């Protein structure tokens, strides 16, 4: 058996991991907040294990601090800041963590 380089994960496995993360987030969207939190936790574990970054579109959908799946108007507050550097401010109402995302006009 060929020895694999330490810390390196095959690209095909990474692709699978990304798919898994996406499905878990889709699932989190449809279930209760508590079940959603578990799904987010699992997605993050998968990402950690296979060393993949969270896809851009899911990055703003969860709280990094408490793993909650964020639904605007349910468990998070979304505000737009239009000063010099315009960005979106998402506040998790469960733990108070703040996520800032720059955006272009
Ligand atoms: Zn939170």
PDB file of N, CA and C and ligand atoms in Angstrom:
ATOM      1  N   UNK A   1       0.834  -1.208   0.000  1.00  0.00           N
ATOM      2  CA  UNK A   1       0.000   0.000   0.000  1.00  0.00           C
ATOM      3  C   UNK A   1       0.871   1.260   0.000  1.00  0.00           C
ATOM      4  N   UNK A   2       0.494   2.198  -0.807  1.00  0.00           N
ATOM      5  CA  UNK A   2       1.247   3.455  -0.878  1.00  0.00           C
ATOM      6  C   UNK A   2       1.047   4.276   0.389  1.00  0.00           C
ATOM      7  N   UNK A   3       2.093   4.864   0.807  1.00  0.00           N
ATOM      8  CA  UNK A   3       1.999   5.705   2.000  1.00  0.00           C
ATOM      9  C   UNK A   3       1.467   7.088   1.592  1.00  0.00           C
ATOM     10  N   UNK A   4       0.449   7.521   2.311  1.00  0.00           N
ATOM     11  CA  UNK A   4      -0.106   8.833   1.978  1.00  0.00           C
ATOM     12  C   UNK A   4       0.605   9.913   2.790  1.00  0.00           C
ATOM     13  N   UNK A   5       0.801  11.035   2.146  1.00  0.00           N
ATOM     14  CA  UNK A   5       1.441  12.141   2.856  1.00  0.00           C
ATOM     15  C   UNK A   5       0.580  12.577   4.033  1.00  0.00           C
ATOM     16  N   UNK A   6       1.259  12.846   5.124  1.00  0.00           N
ATOM     17  CA  UNK A   6       0.510  13.216   6.322  1.00  0.00           C
ATOM     18  C   UNK A   6      -0.244  14.532   6.117  1.00  0.00           C
ATOM     19  N   UNK A   7      -1.478  14.526   6.585  1.00  0.00           N
ATOM     20  CA  UNK A   7      -2.254  15.759   6.521  1.00  0.00           C
ATOM     21  C   UNK A   7      -2.859  16.055   5.167  1.00  0.00           C
ATOM     22  N   UNK A   8      -2.523  15.215   4.177  1.00  0.00           N
ATOM     23  CA  UNK A   8      -3.100  15.487   2.849  1.00  0.00           C
ATOM     24  C   UNK A   8      -4.326  14.616   2.626  1.00  0.00           C
ATOM     25  N   UNK A   9      -5.353  15.228   2.078  1.00  0.00           N
ATOM     26  CA  UNK A   9      -6.578  14.495   1.803  1.00  0.00           C
ATOM     27  C   UNK A   9      -6.803  14.518   0.297  1.00  0.00           C
ATOM     28  N   UNK A  10      -7.191  13.364  -0.229  1.00  0.00           N
ATOM     29  CA  UNK A  10      -7.439  13.273  -1.672  1.00  0.00           C
ATOM     30  C   UNK A  10      -8.498  14.267  -2.125  1.00  0.00           C
ATOM     31  N   UNK A  11      -8.287  14.816  -3.323  1.00  0.00           N
ATOM     32  CA  UNK A  11      -9.228  15.802  -3.863  1.00  0.00           C
ATOM     33  C   UNK A  11     -10.649  15.241  -3.980  1.00  0.00           C
ATOM     34  N   UNK A  12     -10.744  13.971  -4.423  1.00  0.00           N
ATOM     35  CA  UNK A  12     -12.068  13.373  -4.592  1.00  0.00           C
ATOM     36  C   UNK A  12     -12.812  13.291  -3.266  1.00  0.00           C
ATOM     37  N   UNK A  13     -12.060  13.032  -2.202  1.00  0.00           N
ATOM     38  CA  UNK A  13     -12.684  12.974  -0.879  1.00  0.00           C
ATOM     39  C   UNK A  13     -13.155  14.355  -0.444  1.00  0.00           C
ATOM     40  N   UNK A  14     -12.358  15.351  -0.791  1.00  0.00           N
ATOM     41  CA  UNK A  14     -12.740  16.730  -0.447  1.00  0.00           C
ATOM     42  C   UNK A  14     -14.028  17.114  -1.147  1.00  0.00           C
ATOM     43  N   UNK A  15     -14.117  16.666  -2.411  1.00  0.00           N
ATOM     44  CA  UNK A  15     -15.326  16.965  -3.186  1.00  0.00           C
ATOM     45  C   UNK A  15     -16.548  16.361  -2.499  1.00  0.00           C
ATOM     46  N   UNK A  16     -16.380  15.117  -2.047  1.00  0.00           N
ATOM     47  CA  UNK A  16     -17.460  14.428  -1.339  1.00  0.00           C
ATOM     48  C   UNK A  16     -17.819  15.174  -0.059  1.00  0.00           C
ATOM     49  N   UNK A  17     -16.805  15.626   0.655  1.00  0.00           N
ATOM     50  CA  UNK A  17     -17.027  16.337   1.909  1.00  0.00           C
ATOM     51  C   UNK A  17     -17.823  17.617   1.664  1.00  0.00           C
ATOM     52  N   UNK A  18     -17.494  18.315   0.568  1.00  0.00           N
ATOM     53  CA  UNK A  18     -18.219  19.552   0.253  1.00  0.00           C
ATOM     54  C   UNK A  18     -19.685  19.271  -0.035  1.00  0.00           C
ATOM     55  N   UNK A  19     -19.912  18.175  -0.771  1.00  0.00           N
ATOM     56  CA  UNK A  19     -21.292  17.779  -1.063  1.00  0.00           C
ATOM     57  C   UNK A  19     -22.044  17.496   0.229  1.00  0.00           C
ATOM     58  N   UNK A  20     -21.372  16.788   1.119  1.00  0.00           N
ATOM     59  CA  UNK A  20     -21.969  16.417   2.404  1.00  0.00           C
ATOM     60  C   UNK A  20     -22.331  17.677   3.202  1.00  0.00           C
ATOM     61  N   UNK A  21     -21.438  18.638   3.211  1.00  0.00           N
ATOM     62  CA  UNK A  21     -21.683  19.890   3.932  1.00  0.00           C
ATOM     63  C   UNK A  21     -22.915  20.580   3.363  1.00  0.00           C
ATOM     64  N   UNK A  22     -22.989  20.625   2.034  1.00  0.00           N
ATOM     65  CA  UNK A  22     -24.135  21.293   1.398  1.00  0.00           C
ATOM     66  C   UNK A  22     -25.448  20.617   1.759  1.00  0.00           C
ATOM     67  N   UNK A  23     -25.449  19.274   1.720  1.00  0.00           N
ATOM     68  CA  UNK A  23     -26.687  18.560   2.045  1.00  0.00           C
ATOM     69  C   UNK A  23     -27.070  18.771   3.499  1.00  0.00           C
ATOM     70  N   UNK A  24     -26.065  18.771   4.375  1.00  0.00           N
ATOM     71  CA  UNK A  24     -26.358  18.972   5.787  1.00  0.00           C
ATOM     72  C   UNK A  24     -26.976  20.344   6.027  1.00  0.00           C
ATOM     73  N   UNK A  25     -26.479  21.352   5.296  1.00  0.00           N
ATOM     74  CA  UNK A  25     -27.025  22.693   5.468  1.00  0.00           C
ATOM     75  C   UNK A  25     -28.434  22.808   4.900  1.00  0.00           C
ATOM     76  N   UNK A  26     -28.677  22.093   3.798  1.00  0.00           N
ATOM     77  CA  UNK A  26     -30.025  22.083   3.234  1.00  0.00           C
ATOM     78  C   UNK A  26     -30.988  21.466   4.230  1.00  0.00           C
ATOM     79  N   UNK A  27     -30.518  20.406   4.867  1.00  0.00           N
ATOM     80  CA  UNK A  27     -31.308  19.710   5.873  1.00  0.00           C
ATOM     81  C   UNK A  27     -31.574  20.639   7.059  1.00  0.00           C
ATOM     82  N   UNK A  28     -30.536  21.352   7.489  1.00  0.00           N
ATOM     83  CA  UNK A  28     -30.649  22.251   8.640  1.00  0.00           C
ATOM     84  C   UNK A  28     -31.709  23.325   8.405  1.00  0.00           C
ATOM     85  N   UNK A  29     -31.885  23.690   7.147  1.00  0.00           N
ATOM     86  CA  UNK A  29     -32.836  24.742   6.808  1.00  0.00           C
ATOM     87  C   UNK A  29     -34.273  24.329   7.073  1.00  0.00           C
ATOM     88  N   UNK A  30     -34.545  23.033   6.960  1.00  0.00           N
ATOM     89  CA  UNK A  30     -35.922  22.561   7.036  1.00  0.00           C
ATOM     90  C   UNK A  30     -36.335  22.057   8.417  1.00  0.00           C
ATOM     91  N   UNK A  31     -35.373  21.805   9.288  1.00  0.00           N
ATOM     92  CA  UNK A  31     -35.712  21.215  10.587  1.00  0.00           C
ATOM     93  C   UNK A  31     -35.760  22.267  11.703  1.00  0.00           C
ATOM     94  N   UNK A  32     -36.073  21.808  12.917  1.00  0.00           N
ATOM     95  CA  UNK A  32     -36.157  22.706  14.072  1.00  0.00           C
ATOM     96  C   UNK A  32     -34.774  23.298  14.387  1.00  0.00           C
ATOM     97  N   UNK A  33     -34.740  24.442  15.109  1.00  0.00           N
ATOM     98  CA  UNK A  33     -33.440  25.065  15.411  1.00  0.00           C
ATOM     99  C   UNK A  33     -32.468  24.118  16.100  1.00  0.00           C
ATOM    100  N   UNK A  34     -32.980  23.288  17.008  1.00  0.00           N
ATOM    101  CA  UNK A  34     -32.086  22.388  17.745  1.00  0.00           C
ATOM    102  C   UNK A  34     -31.485  21.334  16.817  1.00  0.00           C
ATOM    103  N   UNK A  35     -32.318  20.740  15.965  1.00  0.00           N
ATOM    104  CA  UNK A  35     -31.825  19.752  14.999  1.00  0.00           C
ATOM    105  C   UNK A  35     -30.912  20.428  13.985  1.00  0.00           C
ATOM    106  N   UNK A  36     -31.224  21.672  13.664  1.00  0.00           N
ATOM    107  CA  UNK A  36     -30.392  22.442  12.734  1.00  0.00           C
ATOM    108  C   UNK A  36     -29.013  22.667  13.292  1.00  0.00           C
ATOM    109  N   UNK A  37     -28.960  22.935  14.583  1.00  0.00           N
ATOM    110  CA  UNK A  37     -27.679  23.153  15.248  1.00  0.00           C
ATOM    111  C   UNK A  37     -26.812  21.893  15.152  1.00  0.00           C
ATOM    112  N   UNK A  38     -27.452  20.736  15.343  1.00  0.00           N
ATOM    113  CA  UNK A  38     -26.712  19.472  15.262  1.00  0.00           C
ATOM    114  C   UNK A  38     -26.190  19.252  13.850  1.00  0.00           C
ATOM    115  N   UNK A  39     -27.019  19.564  12.858  1.00  0.00           N
ATOM    116  CA  UNK A  39     -26.606  19.387  11.463  1.00  0.00           C
ATOM    117  C   UNK A  39     -25.426  20.294  11.134  1.00  0.00           C
ATOM    118  N   UNK A  40     -25.480  21.534  11.641  1.00  0.00           N
ATOM    119  CA  UNK A  40     -24.382  22.485  11.400  1.00  0.00           C
ATOM    120  C   UNK A  40     -23.108  21.964  12.061  1.00  0.00           C
ATOM    121  N   UNK A  41     -23.247  21.450  13.261  1.00  0.00           N
ATOM    122  CA  UNK A  41     -22.096  20.908  13.993  1.00  0.00           C
ATOM    123  C   UNK A  41     -21.458  19.787  13.177  1.00  0.00           C
ATOM    124  N   UNK A  42     -22.295  18.904  12.645  1.00  0.00           N
ATOM    125  CA  UNK A  42     -21.785  17.777  11.851  1.00  0.00           C
ATOM    126  C   UNK A  42     -21.106  18.272  10.581  1.00  0.00           C
ATOM    127  N   UNK A  43     -21.726  19.254   9.947  1.00  0.00           N
ATOM    128  CA  UNK A  43     -21.135  19.808   8.729  1.00  0.00           C
ATOM    129  C   UNK A  43     -19.763  20.391   9.023  1.00  0.00           C
ATOM    130  N   UNK A  44     -19.651  21.065  10.154  1.00  0.00           N
ATOM    131  CA  UNK A  44     -18.371  21.671  10.513  1.00  0.00           C
ATOM    132  C   UNK A  44     -17.337  20.598  10.856  1.00  0.00           C
ATOM    133  N   UNK A  45     -17.796  19.511  11.493  1.00  0.00           N
ATOM    134  CA  UNK A  45     -16.885  18.401  11.785  1.00  0.00           C
ATOM    135  C   UNK A  45     -16.356  17.788  10.501  1.00  0.00           C
ATOM    136  N   UNK A  46     -17.248  17.618   9.526  1.00  0.00           N
ATOM    137  CA  UNK A  46     -16.845  17.066   8.225  1.00  0.00           C
ATOM    138  C   UNK A  46     -15.803  17.984   7.587  1.00  0.00           C
ATOM    139  N   UNK A  47     -16.074  19.274   7.627  1.00  0.00           N
ATOM    140  CA  UNK A  47     -15.153  20.255   7.057  1.00  0.00           C
ATOM    141  C   UNK A  47     -13.788  20.212   7.719  1.00  0.00           C
ATOM    142  N   UNK A  48     -13.814  20.028   9.033  1.00  0.00           N
ATOM    143  CA  UNK A  48     -12.579  19.990   9.802  1.00  0.00           C
ATOM    144  C   UNK A  48     -11.782  18.736   9.458  1.00  0.00           C
ATOM    145  N   UNK A  49     -12.479  17.615   9.394  1.00  0.00           N
ATOM    146  CA  UNK A  49     -11.831  16.328   9.161  1.00  0.00           C
ATOM    147  C   UNK A  49     -11.171  16.283   7.780  1.00  0.00           C
ATOM    148  N   UNK A  50     -11.879  16.780   6.782  1.00  0.00           N
ATOM    149  CA  UNK A  50     -11.347  16.709   5.422  1.00  0.00           C
ATOM    150  C   UNK A  50     -10.645  17.997   4.990  1.00  0.00           C
ATOM    151  N   UNK A  51     -10.500  18.891   5.911  1.00  0.00           N
ATOM    152  CA  UNK A  51      -9.813  20.158   5.646  1.00  0.00           C
ATOM    153  C   UNK A  51     -10.381  20.916   4.454  1.00  0.00           C
ATOM    154  N   UNK A  52     -11.671  21.061   4.455  1.00  0.00           N
ATOM    155  CA  UNK A  52     -12.273  21.879   3.404  1.00  0.00           C
ATOM    156  C   UNK A  52     -12.882  23.127   4.039  1.00  0.00           C
ATOM    157  N   UNK A  53     -12.863  24.198   3.289  1.00  0.00           N
ATOM    158  CA  UNK A  53     -13.476  25.427   3.778  1.00  0.00           C
ATOM    159  C   UNK A  53     -14.973  25.339   3.564  1.00  0.00           C
ATOM    160  N   UNK A  54     -15.701  26.061   4.380  1.00  0.00           N
ATOM    161  CA  UNK A  54     -17.144  26.107   4.188  1.00  0.00           C
ATOM    162  C   UNK A  54     -17.426  26.822   2.877  1.00  0.00           C
ATOM    163  N   UNK A  55     -18.329  26.301   2.069  1.00  0.00           N
ATOM    164  CA  UNK A  55     -18.663  27.006   0.824  1.00  0.00           C
ATOM    165  C   UNK A  55     -19.173  28.406   1.124  1.00  0.00           C
ATOM    166  N   UNK A  56     -18.894  29.332   0.222  1.00  0.00           N
ATOM    167  CA  UNK A  56     -19.251  30.736   0.435  1.00  0.00           C
ATOM    168  C   UNK A  56     -20.708  30.936   0.823  1.00  0.00           C
ATOM    169  N   UNK A  57     -21.603  30.236   0.121  1.00  0.00           N
ATOM    170  CA  UNK A  57     -23.030  30.462   0.361  1.00  0.00           C
ATOM    171  C   UNK A  57     -23.516  29.957   1.711  1.00  0.00           C
ATOM    172  N   UNK A  58     -22.781  29.073   2.367  1.00  0.00           N
ATOM    173  CA  UNK A  58     -23.245  28.620   3.680  1.00  0.00           C
ATOM    174  C   UNK A  58     -22.555  29.353   4.825  1.00  0.00           C
ATOM    175  N   UNK A  59     -21.464  30.051   4.486  1.00  0.00           N
ATOM    176  CA  UNK A  59     -20.683  30.739   5.511  1.00  0.00           C
ATOM    177  C   UNK A  59     -21.513  31.671   6.393  1.00  0.00           C
ATOM    178  N   UNK A  60     -22.454  32.349   5.776  1.00  0.00           N
ATOM    179  CA  UNK A  60     -23.238  33.327   6.546  1.00  0.00           C
ATOM    180  C   UNK A  60     -24.486  32.713   7.152  1.00  0.00           C
ATOM    181  N   UNK A  61     -24.630  31.421   7.025  1.00  0.00           N
ATOM    182  CA  UNK A  61     -25.852  30.786   7.493  1.00  0.00           C
ATOM    183  C   UNK A  61     -25.740  30.120   8.854  1.00  0.00           C
ATOM    184  N   UNK A  62     -24.546  30.182   9.437  1.00  0.00           N
ATOM    185  CA  UNK A  62     -24.445  29.572  10.751  1.00  0.00           C
ATOM    186  C   UNK A  62     -23.618  30.448  11.685  1.00  0.00           C
ATOM    187  N   UNK A  63     -23.823  30.220  12.980  1.00  0.00           N
ATOM    188  CA  UNK A  63     -23.083  30.975  13.976  1.00  0.00           C
ATOM    189  C   UNK A  63     -21.834  30.189  14.355  1.00  0.00           C
ATOM    190  N   UNK A  64     -20.683  30.858  14.255  1.00  0.00           N
ATOM    191  CA  UNK A  64     -19.419  30.180  14.530  1.00  0.00           C
ATOM    192  C   UNK A  64     -19.265  29.858  16.012  1.00  0.00           C
ATOM    193  N   UNK A  65     -19.981  30.609  16.836  1.00  0.00           N
ATOM    194  CA  UNK A  65     -19.807  30.455  18.267  1.00  0.00           C
ATOM    195  C   UNK A  65     -20.661  29.320  18.828  1.00  0.00           C
ATOM    196  N   UNK A  66     -21.937  29.299  18.451  1.00  0.00           N
ATOM    197  CA  UNK A  66     -22.819  28.286  19.041  1.00  0.00           C
ATOM    198  C   UNK A  66     -23.372  27.295  18.018  1.00  0.00           C
ATOM    199  N   UNK A  67     -22.890  27.362  16.775  1.00  0.00           N
ATOM    200  CA  UNK A  67     -23.279  26.425  15.726  1.00  0.00           C
ATOM    201  C   UNK A  67     -24.745  26.512  15.295  1.00  0.00           C
ATOM    202  N   UNK A  68     -25.448  27.557  15.719  1.00  0.00           N
ATOM    203  CA  UNK A  68     -26.849  27.663  15.325  1.00  0.00           C
ATOM    204  C   UNK A  68     -26.987  27.905  13.833  1.00  0.00           C
ATOM    205  N   UNK A  69     -28.017  27.308  13.251  1.00  0.00           N
ATOM    206  CA  UNK A  69     -28.334  27.628  11.874  1.00  0.00           C
ATOM    207  C   UNK A  69     -29.125  28.929  11.908  1.00  0.00           C
ATOM    208  N   UNK A  70     -28.632  29.964  11.247  1.00  0.00           N
ATOM    209  CA  UNK A  70     -29.244  31.285  11.372  1.00  0.00           C
ATOM    210  C   UNK A  70     -30.351  31.511  10.356  1.00  0.00           C
ATOM    211  N   UNK A  71     -31.535  31.820  10.894  1.00  0.00           N
ATOM    212  CA  UNK A  71     -32.644  32.182  10.030  1.00  0.00           C
ATOM    213  C   UNK A  71     -33.012  33.626  10.331  1.00  0.00           C
ATOM    214  N   UNK A  72     -32.911  34.503   9.339  1.00  0.00           N
ATOM    215  CA  UNK A  72     -33.229  35.915   9.590  1.00  0.00           C
ATOM    216  C   UNK A  72     -34.649  36.056  10.139  1.00  0.00           C
ATOM    217  N   UNK A  73     -34.781  36.826  11.207  1.00  0.00           N
ATOM    218  CA  UNK A  73     -36.096  37.048  11.794  1.00  0.00           C
ATOM    219  C   UNK A  73     -36.484  35.978  12.786  1.00  0.00           C
ATOM    220  N   UNK A  74     -35.737  34.901  12.851  1.00  0.00           N
ATOM    221  CA  UNK A  74     -36.039  33.834  13.805  1.00  0.00           C
ATOM    222  C   UNK A  74     -34.996  33.833  14.921  1.00  0.00           C
ATOM    223  N   UNK A  75     -33.747  33.600  14.570  1.00  0.00           N
ATOM    224  CA  UNK A  75     -32.713  33.587  15.614  1.00  0.00           C
ATOM    225  C   UNK A  75     -31.510  34.462  15.275  1.00  0.00           C
ATOM    226  N   UNK A  76     -31.705  35.379  14.334  1.00  0.00           N
ATOM    227  CA  UNK A  76     -30.619  36.312  14.074  1.00  0.00           C
ATOM    228  C   UNK A  76     -31.161  37.646  13.544  1.00  0.00           C
ATOM    229  N   UNK A  77     -30.369  38.679  13.726  1.00  0.00           N
ATOM    230  CA  UNK A  77     -30.750  40.000  13.247  1.00  0.00           C
ATOM    231  C   UNK A  77     -29.796  40.370  12.117  1.00  0.00           C
ATOM    232  N   UNK A  78     -30.338  40.771  10.983  1.00  0.00           N
ATOM    233  CA  UNK A  78     -29.488  41.157   9.855  1.00  0.00           C
ATOM    234  C   UNK A  78     -29.609  42.662   9.643  1.00  0.00           C
ATOM    235  N   UNK A  79     -28.462  43.331   9.667  1.00  0.00           N
ATOM    236  CA  UNK A  79     -28.447  44.778   9.467  1.00  0.00           C
ATOM    237  C   UNK A  79     -27.453  45.126   8.374  1.00  0.00           C
ATOM    238  N   UNK A  80     -27.744  46.177   7.669  1.00  0.00           N
ATOM    239  CA  UNK A  80     -26.798  46.654   6.670  1.00  0.00           C
ATOM    240  C   UNK A  80     -26.092  47.881   7.203  1.00  0.00           C
ATOM    241  N   UNK A  81     -24.779  47.904   7.045  1.00  0.00           N
ATOM    242  CA  UNK A  81     -24.002  49.054   7.455  1.00  0.00           C
ATOM    243  C   UNK A  81     -23.472  49.703   6.180  1.00  0.00           C
ATOM    244  N   UNK A  82     -23.872  50.938   5.958  1.00  0.00           N
ATOM    245  CA  UNK A  82     -23.492  51.557   4.690  1.00  0.00           C
ATOM    246  C   UNK A  82     -22.487  52.692   4.837  1.00  0.00           C
ATOM    247  N   UNK A  83     -21.595  52.522   5.784  1.00  0.00           N
ATOM    248  CA  UNK A  83     -20.535  53.503   5.931  1.00  0.00           C
ATOM    249  C   UNK A  83     -19.453  53.240   4.877  1.00  0.00           C
ATOM    250  N   UNK A  84     -18.262  53.800   5.091  1.00  0.00           N
ATOM    251  CA  UNK A  84     -17.170  53.665   4.118  1.00  0.00           C
ATOM    252  C   UNK A  84     -17.102  52.281   3.469  1.00  0.00           C
ATOM    253  N   UNK A  85     -16.958  51.267   4.329  1.00  0.00           N
ATOM    254  CA  UNK A  85     -16.927  49.908   3.795  1.00  0.00           C
ATOM    255  C   UNK A  85     -18.268  49.272   4.102  1.00  0.00           C
ATOM    256  N   UNK A  86     -19.096  49.165   3.093  1.00  0.00           N
ATOM    257  CA  UNK A  86     -20.420  48.631   3.363  1.00  0.00           C
ATOM    258  C   UNK A  86     -20.339  47.143   3.680  1.00  0.00           C
ATOM    259  N   UNK A  87     -21.026  46.771   4.738  1.00  0.00           N
ATOM    260  CA  UNK A  87     -21.040  45.359   5.080  1.00  0.00           C
ATOM    261  C   UNK A  87     -22.342  44.955   5.748  1.00  0.00           C
ATOM    262  N   UNK A  88     -22.568  43.668   5.755  1.00  0.00           N
ATOM    263  CA  UNK A  88     -23.752  43.114   6.383  1.00  0.00           C
ATOM    264  C   UNK A  88     -23.355  42.682   7.789  1.00  0.00           C
ATOM    265  N   UNK A  89     -24.185  43.021   8.760  1.00  0.00           N
ATOM    266  CA  UNK A  89     -23.909  42.604  10.127  1.00  0.00           C
ATOM    267  C   UNK A  89     -24.994  41.627  10.560  1.00  0.00           C
ATOM    268  N   UNK A  90     -24.581  40.429  10.887  1.00  0.00           N
ATOM    269  CA  UNK A  90     -25.539  39.426  11.325  1.00  0.00           C
ATOM    270  C   UNK A  90     -25.280  39.136  12.798  1.00  0.00           C
ATOM    271  N   UNK A  91     -26.294  39.332  13.628  1.00  0.00           N
ATOM    272  CA  UNK A  91     -26.137  39.071  15.059  1.00  0.00           C
ATOM    273  C   UNK A  91     -26.942  37.840  15.450  1.00  0.00           C
ATOM    274  N   UNK A  92     -26.289  36.913  16.101  1.00  0.00           N
ATOM    275  CA  UNK A  92     -26.963  35.707  16.577  1.00  0.00           C
ATOM    276  C   UNK A  92     -27.674  36.061  17.877  1.00  0.00           C
ATOM    277  N   UNK A  93     -28.979  35.843  17.932  1.00  0.00           N
ATOM    278  CA  UNK A  93     -29.723  36.229  19.135  1.00  0.00           C
ATOM    279  C   UNK A  93     -29.576  35.201  20.249  1.00  0.00           C
ATOM    280  N   UNK A  94     -29.004  34.070  19.930  1.00  0.00           N
ATOM    281  CA  UNK A  94     -28.851  33.024  20.945  1.00  0.00           C
ATOM    282  C   UNK A  94     -27.634  33.290  21.823  1.00  0.00           C
ATOM    283  N   UNK A  95     -26.493  33.604  21.183  1.00  0.00           N
ATOM    284  CA  UNK A  95     -25.275  33.801  21.965  1.00  0.00           C
ATOM    285  C   UNK A  95     -24.697  35.206  21.803  1.00  0.00           C
ATOM    286  N   UNK A  96     -25.248  35.991  20.899  1.00  0.00           N
ATOM    287  CA  UNK A  96     -24.780  37.360  20.736  1.00  0.00           C
ATOM    288  C   UNK A  96     -23.577  37.530  19.836  1.00  0.00           C
ATOM    289  N   UNK A  97     -23.130  36.475  19.186  1.00  0.00           N
ATOM    290  CA  UNK A  97     -21.979  36.580  18.281  1.00  0.00           C
ATOM    291  C   UNK A  97     -22.349  37.439  17.073  1.00  0.00           C
ATOM    292  N   UNK A  98     -21.368  38.162  16.567  1.00  0.00           N
ATOM    293  CA  UNK A  98     -21.607  39.048  15.429  1.00  0.00           C
ATOM    294  C   UNK A  98     -20.783  38.586  14.233  1.00  0.00           C
ATOM    295  N   UNK A  99     -21.415  38.474  13.085  1.00  0.00           N
ATOM    296  CA  UNK A  99     -20.719  38.108  11.859  1.00  0.00           C
ATOM    297  C   UNK A  99     -20.768  39.317  10.937  1.00  0.00           C
ATOM    298  N   UNK A 100     -19.620  39.700  10.410  1.00  0.00           N
ATOM    299  CA  UNK A 100     -19.599  40.831   9.478  1.00  0.00           C
ATOM    300  C   UNK A 100     -19.163  40.351   8.102  1.00  0.00           C
ATOM    301  N   UNK A 101     -19.897  40.788   7.110  1.00  0.00           N
ATOM    302  CA  UNK A 101     -19.589  40.376   5.738  1.00  0.00           C
ATOM    303  C   UNK A 101     -19.543  41.613   4.850  1.00  0.00           C
ATOM    304  N   UNK A 102     -18.438  41.870   4.182  1.00  0.00           N
ATOM    305  CA  UNK A 102     -18.428  42.994   3.258  1.00  0.00           C
ATOM    306  C   UNK A 102     -19.252  42.681   2.017  1.00  0.00           C
ATOM    307  N   UNK A 103     -19.810  43.687   1.407  1.00  0.00           N
ATOM    308  CA  UNK A 103     -20.522  43.447   0.152  1.00  0.00           C
ATOM    309  C   UNK A 103     -20.333  44.640  -0.769  1.00  0.00           C
ATOM    310  N   UNK A 104     -20.490  44.390  -2.054  1.00  0.00           N
ATOM    311  CA  UNK A 104     -20.358  45.481  -3.015  1.00  0.00           C
ATOM    312  C   UNK A 104     -21.716  45.973  -3.438  1.00  0.00           C
ATOM    313  N   UNK A 105     -21.770  47.281  -3.680  1.00  0.00           N
ATOM    314  CA  UNK A 105     -23.050  47.863  -4.058  1.00  0.00           C
ATOM    315  C   UNK A 105     -23.400  47.522  -5.502  1.00  0.00           C
TER     316      UNK A 105
HETATM  317 ZN1  LIG B   1     -24.665  32.013  18.206  1.00  0.00          ZN
END
